[in-house]
């Protein structure tokens, strides 16, 4: 059975501060490193041996991946980074506290910005220093492809070429692949893999650093998917992520 494991990064500094992050390159917290360590130990215990790994251009995902591979003694495997695996761009919301934003605009509006399929937050202004066009790391990406904000639909559209042309075909010559990325970029991939309708994807909340395993048969059809870990604990973590966008969660 071929396997792809999707892994959201461990807790970041802005997860802890409950701020919209998107393409902001924030680091892991100590707890985030612990979560990544735990994920690596669990994957090792379950006998995973990755042939290849993919991650984004953002350090919270890169460092999570490095930590996991180190725990597994698999630091040596080929790793490819792509900007296409970056988090959904959160536009002008980036940096704002999620609960304070809900106090100002209401829980429902924040839920739309966080979880709706095709509604994007207000874009960054062209001259905003956070505009990705000013960043060296995106110098090879055509400006027309660099977002100033994104809906999940936009995120899926920029990930899919990379998924279809690079990540998924690599399963033909590999048995196990690890993808370390972000809450929403992974929600986009999961929506595509499981054919989840637009109005149902709103309910999917990914906890930090919990490995999500996808199994494929010899014809590369998805046959099974499951999280590694205690289901009750994972459900609690998912509910906590959902609550981050509510007024009374500070
Ligand atoms: O970009 C962010 O703020 C987080 O990585 C994901 O946030 P969300 O759960 O609010 O979409």
mmCIF file of C-alpha atoms and ligand atoms in Angstrom, residues 8-9 12 14-15 18-24 60 87-90 94 98 110 113-115 182-184 187 205-206 241-242 244-245, ligand 1:
data_model
loop_
_atom_site.group_PDB
_atom_site.id
_atom_site.type_symbol
_atom_site.label_atom_id
_atom_site.label_comp_id
_atom_site.label_asym_id
_atom_site.label_seq_id
_atom_site.Cartn_x
_atom_site.Cartn_y
_atom_site.Cartn_z
ATOM 1 C CA UNK A 8 0.473 20.538 9.613
ATOM 2 C CA UNK A 9 3.399 22.339 11.291
ATOM 3 C CA UNK A 12 3.846 28.757 15.758
ATOM 4 C CA UNK A 14 1.347 33.515 15.942
ATOM 5 C CA UNK A 15 -0.771 30.402 16.594
ATOM 6 C CA UNK A 18 -3.961 33.731 17.964
ATOM 7 C CA UNK A 19 -3.059 35.960 15.012
ATOM 8 C CA UNK A 20 -3.832 35.446 11.320
ATOM 9 C CA UNK A 21 -0.543 34.298 9.825
ATOM 10 C CA UNK A 22 -0.871 33.275 6.167
ATOM 11 C CA UNK A 23 2.400 34.006 4.351
ATOM 12 C CA UNK A 24 4.065 35.670 7.380
ATOM 13 C CA UNK A 60 7.266 26.761 10.610
ATOM 14 C CA UNK A 87 -0.380 28.667 3.746
ATOM 15 C CA UNK A 88 -3.471 30.380 2.296
ATOM 16 C CA UNK A 89 -2.587 34.067 1.961
ATOM 17 C CA UNK A 90 -4.683 35.896 4.561
ATOM 18 C CA UNK A 94 -2.358 38.954 8.473
ATOM 19 C CA UNK A 98 -8.533 36.375 15.440
ATOM 20 C CA UNK A 110 -14.554 35.609 10.671
ATOM 21 C CA UNK A 113 -12.845 34.516 6.057
ATOM 22 C CA UNK A 114 -11.325 31.470 7.727
ATOM 23 C CA UNK A 115 -13.329 28.614 6.332
ATOM 24 C CA UNK A 182 -0.166 24.339 6.711
ATOM 25 C CA UNK A 183 -3.723 24.230 8.042
ATOM 26 C CA UNK A 184 -5.356 25.615 4.933
ATOM 27 C CA UNK A 187 -7.302 21.467 3.791
ATOM 28 C CA UNK A 205 -10.079 21.996 11.152
ATOM 29 C CA UNK A 206 -6.587 20.515 11.205
ATOM 30 C CA UNK A 241 -8.745 25.245 16.237
ATOM 31 C CA UNK A 242 -12.388 25.941 15.258
ATOM 32 C CA UNK A 244 -9.779 30.300 17.615
ATOM 33 C CA UNK A 245 -11.963 32.538 15.452
HETATM 34 O O1 LIG B 1 -2.562 31.352 8.738
HETATM 35 C C1 LIG B 1 -3.018 31.126 9.867
HETATM 36 O O2 LIG B 1 -3.446 32.005 10.635
HETATM 37 C C2 LIG B 1 -3.051 29.694 10.354
HETATM 38 O O3 LIG B 1 -1.989 29.003 9.828
HETATM 39 C C3 LIG B 1 -4.336 29.013 9.976
HETATM 40 O O4 LIG B 1 -5.322 29.791 10.439
HETATM 41 P P1 LIG B 1 -6.871 29.446 10.449
HETATM 42 O O5 LIG B 1 -7.068 28.175 11.236
HETATM 43 O O6 LIG B 1 -7.471 30.651 11.118
HETATM 44 O O7 LIG B 1 -7.303 29.334 9.016
#
